[in-house]
mmCIF file of C-alpha atoms and ligand atoms in Angstrom:
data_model
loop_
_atom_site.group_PDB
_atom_site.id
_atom_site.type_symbol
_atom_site.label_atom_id
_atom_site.label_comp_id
_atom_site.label_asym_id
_atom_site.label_seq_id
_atom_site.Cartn_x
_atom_site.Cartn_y
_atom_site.Cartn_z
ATOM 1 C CA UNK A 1 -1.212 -19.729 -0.487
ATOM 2 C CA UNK A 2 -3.162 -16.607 -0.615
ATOM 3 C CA UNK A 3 -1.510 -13.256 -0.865
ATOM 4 C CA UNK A 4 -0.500 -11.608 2.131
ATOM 5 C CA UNK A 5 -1.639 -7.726 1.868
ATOM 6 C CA UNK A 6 0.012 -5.132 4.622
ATOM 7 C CA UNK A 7 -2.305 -2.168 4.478
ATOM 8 C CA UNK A 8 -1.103 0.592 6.507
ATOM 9 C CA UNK A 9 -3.774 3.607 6.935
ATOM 10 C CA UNK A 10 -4.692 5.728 9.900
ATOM 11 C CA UNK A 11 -8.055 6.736 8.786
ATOM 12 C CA UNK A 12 -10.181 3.590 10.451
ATOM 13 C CA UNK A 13 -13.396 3.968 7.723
ATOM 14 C CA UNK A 14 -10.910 3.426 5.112
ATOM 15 C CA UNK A 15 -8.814 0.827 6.876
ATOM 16 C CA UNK A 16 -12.275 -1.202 7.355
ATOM 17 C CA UNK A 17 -13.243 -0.945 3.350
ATOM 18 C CA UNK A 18 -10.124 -1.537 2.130
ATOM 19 C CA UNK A 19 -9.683 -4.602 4.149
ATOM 20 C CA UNK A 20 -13.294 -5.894 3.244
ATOM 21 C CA UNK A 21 -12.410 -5.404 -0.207
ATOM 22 C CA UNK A 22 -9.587 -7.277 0.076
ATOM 23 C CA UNK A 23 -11.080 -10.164 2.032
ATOM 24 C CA UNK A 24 -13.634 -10.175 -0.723
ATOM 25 C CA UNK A 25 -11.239 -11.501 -2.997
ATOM 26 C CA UNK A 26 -9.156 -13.928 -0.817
ATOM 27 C CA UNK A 27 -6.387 -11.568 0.325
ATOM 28 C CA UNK A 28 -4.523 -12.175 3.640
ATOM 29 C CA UNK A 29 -4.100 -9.245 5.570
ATOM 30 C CA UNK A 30 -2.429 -7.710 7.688
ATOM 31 C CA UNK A 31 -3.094 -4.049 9.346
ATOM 32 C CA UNK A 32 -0.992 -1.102 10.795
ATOM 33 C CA UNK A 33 -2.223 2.714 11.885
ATOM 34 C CA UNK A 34 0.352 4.429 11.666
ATOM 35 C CA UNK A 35 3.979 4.303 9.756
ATOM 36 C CA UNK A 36 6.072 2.961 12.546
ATOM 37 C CA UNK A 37 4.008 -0.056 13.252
ATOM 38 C CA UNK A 38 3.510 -0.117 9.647
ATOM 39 C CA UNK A 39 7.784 -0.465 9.295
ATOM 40 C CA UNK A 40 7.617 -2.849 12.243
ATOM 41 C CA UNK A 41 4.984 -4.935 10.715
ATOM 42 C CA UNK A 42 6.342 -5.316 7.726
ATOM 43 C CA UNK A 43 9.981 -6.543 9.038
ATOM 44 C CA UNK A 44 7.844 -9.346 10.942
ATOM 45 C CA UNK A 45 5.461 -10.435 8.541
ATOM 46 C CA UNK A 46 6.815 -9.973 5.390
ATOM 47 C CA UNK A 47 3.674 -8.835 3.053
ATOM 48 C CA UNK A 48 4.052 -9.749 -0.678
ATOM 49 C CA UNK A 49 2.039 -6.261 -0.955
ATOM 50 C CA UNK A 50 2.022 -3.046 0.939
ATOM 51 C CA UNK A 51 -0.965 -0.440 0.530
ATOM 52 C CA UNK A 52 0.114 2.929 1.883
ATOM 53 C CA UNK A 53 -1.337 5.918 3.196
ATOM 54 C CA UNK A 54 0.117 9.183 2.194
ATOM 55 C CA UNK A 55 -1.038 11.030 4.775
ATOM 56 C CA UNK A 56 -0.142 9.520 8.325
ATOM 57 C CA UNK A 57 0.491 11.040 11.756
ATOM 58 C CA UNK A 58 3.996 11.850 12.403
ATOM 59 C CA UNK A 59 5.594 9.934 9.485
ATOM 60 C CA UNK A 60 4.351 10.481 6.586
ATOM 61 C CA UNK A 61 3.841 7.949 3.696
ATOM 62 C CA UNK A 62 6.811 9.079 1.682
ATOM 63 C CA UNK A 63 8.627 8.666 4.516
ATOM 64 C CA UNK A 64 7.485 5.434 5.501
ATOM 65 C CA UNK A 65 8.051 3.720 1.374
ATOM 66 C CA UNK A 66 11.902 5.878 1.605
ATOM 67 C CA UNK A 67 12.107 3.529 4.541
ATOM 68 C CA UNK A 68 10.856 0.406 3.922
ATOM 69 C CA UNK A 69 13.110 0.484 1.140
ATOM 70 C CA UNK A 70 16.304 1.199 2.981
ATOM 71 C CA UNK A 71 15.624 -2.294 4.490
ATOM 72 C CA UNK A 72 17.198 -4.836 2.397
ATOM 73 C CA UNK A 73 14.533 -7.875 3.006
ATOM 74 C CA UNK A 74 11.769 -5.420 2.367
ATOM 75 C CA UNK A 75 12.992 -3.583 -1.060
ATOM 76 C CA UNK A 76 10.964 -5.378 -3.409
ATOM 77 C CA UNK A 77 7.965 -5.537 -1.668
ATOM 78 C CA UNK A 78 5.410 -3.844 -4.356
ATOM 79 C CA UNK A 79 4.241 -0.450 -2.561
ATOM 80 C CA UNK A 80 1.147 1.232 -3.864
ATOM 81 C CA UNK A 81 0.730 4.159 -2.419
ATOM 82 C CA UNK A 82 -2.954 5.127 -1.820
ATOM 83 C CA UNK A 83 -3.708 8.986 -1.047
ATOM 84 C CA UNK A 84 -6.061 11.992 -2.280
ATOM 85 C CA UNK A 85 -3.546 13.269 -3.036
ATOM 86 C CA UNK A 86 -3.587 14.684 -6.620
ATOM 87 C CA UNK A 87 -1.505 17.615 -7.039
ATOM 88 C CA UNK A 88 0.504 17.908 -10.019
ATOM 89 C CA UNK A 89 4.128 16.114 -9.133
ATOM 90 C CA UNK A 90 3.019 13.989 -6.265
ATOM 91 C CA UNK A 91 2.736 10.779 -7.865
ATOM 92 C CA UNK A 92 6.171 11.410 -8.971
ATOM 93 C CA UNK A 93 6.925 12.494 -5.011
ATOM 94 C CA UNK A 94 5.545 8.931 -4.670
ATOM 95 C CA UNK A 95 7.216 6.820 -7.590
ATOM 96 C CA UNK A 96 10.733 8.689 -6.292
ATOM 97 C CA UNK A 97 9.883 7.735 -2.401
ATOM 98 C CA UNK A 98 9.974 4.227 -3.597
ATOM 99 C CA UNK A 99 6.218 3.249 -4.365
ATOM 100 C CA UNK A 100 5.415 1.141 -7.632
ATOM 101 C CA UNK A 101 2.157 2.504 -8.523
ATOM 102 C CA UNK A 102 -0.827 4.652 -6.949
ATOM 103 C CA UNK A 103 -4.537 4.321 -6.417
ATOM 104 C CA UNK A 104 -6.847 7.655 -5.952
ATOM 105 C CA UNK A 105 -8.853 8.103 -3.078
ATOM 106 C CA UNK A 106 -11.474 7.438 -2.770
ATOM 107 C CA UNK A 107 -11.447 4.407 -3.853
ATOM 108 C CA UNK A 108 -13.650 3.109 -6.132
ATOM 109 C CA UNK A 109 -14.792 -0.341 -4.472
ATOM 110 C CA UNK A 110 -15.568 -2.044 -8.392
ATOM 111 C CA UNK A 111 -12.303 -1.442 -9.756
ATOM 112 C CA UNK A 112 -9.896 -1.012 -6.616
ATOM 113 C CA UNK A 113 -9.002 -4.588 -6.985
ATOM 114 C CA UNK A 114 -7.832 -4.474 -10.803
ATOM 115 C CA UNK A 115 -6.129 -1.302 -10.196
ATOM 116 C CA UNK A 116 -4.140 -2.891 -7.557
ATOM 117 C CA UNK A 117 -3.361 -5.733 -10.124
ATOM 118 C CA UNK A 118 -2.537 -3.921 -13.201
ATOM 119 C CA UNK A 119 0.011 -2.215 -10.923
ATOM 120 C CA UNK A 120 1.719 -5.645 -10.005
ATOM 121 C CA UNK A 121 1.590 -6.698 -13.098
ATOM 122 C CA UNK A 122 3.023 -3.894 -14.736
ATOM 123 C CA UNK A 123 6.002 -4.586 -11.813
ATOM 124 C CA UNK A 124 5.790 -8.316 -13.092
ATOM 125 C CA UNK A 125 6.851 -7.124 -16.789
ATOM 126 C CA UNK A 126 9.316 -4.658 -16.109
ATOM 127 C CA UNK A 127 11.294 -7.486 -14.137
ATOM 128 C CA UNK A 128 11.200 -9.493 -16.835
HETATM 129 MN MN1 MN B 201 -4.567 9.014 6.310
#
């Protein structure tokens, strides 16, 4: 079964690469524009991984992963948050919202992929 990615990201250029990426290298997936469909989405659909946008319209990213993981079916769905963001203390902003890892925009299209998996597999190890 392949691995079902929910990629939520307002910015359509980005939404269009990241998914091409992904379908690149057999990922399922599934797409929402803004956080509230993103929440909705999610409850339906059940990802195995969420890619999230820091900045959104009306609800931000840290509000969407503080969200998601109120919601007991979705709480250990791996987040990785995905934002320009790069000021000093946001990752941490990030890691305390709920999200498991972080990728820099913009992404790098040869190593988004193995970025994205180190991060699960990091979450992999620490369950252990
Ligand atoms: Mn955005």
């Amino acid at each position: 079964m392949r691995t079902k990615i929910l990629i939520i990201e307002d910015n359509i250029q980005n939404m269009y690469m990241l998914s091409y990426l992904l379908e690149q290298n057999n990922f399922e997936i599934i797409q929402a524009f803004n956080g509230h469909d993103g929440i909705a989405t999610a409850q339906k659909s059940k990802p195995d991984i969420i890619l999230l946008d820091i900045q959104l319209p009306e609800m931000d990213g840290y509000a969407v992963a503080r969200k998601l993981r109120e919601i007991d079916k979705l709480k250990t769905i791996p987040i990785i948050a995905v934002t320009s963001y790069a000021m000093p203390g946001d990752k941490e902003k990030m890691l305390t919202a709920g999200a498991n890892g972080y990728i820099e925009k913009p992404v790098n299209p040869d190593t988004f992929i193995d970025e994205m998996e180190q991060i699960i597999n990091n979450i992999s190890k620490e369950e252990l």
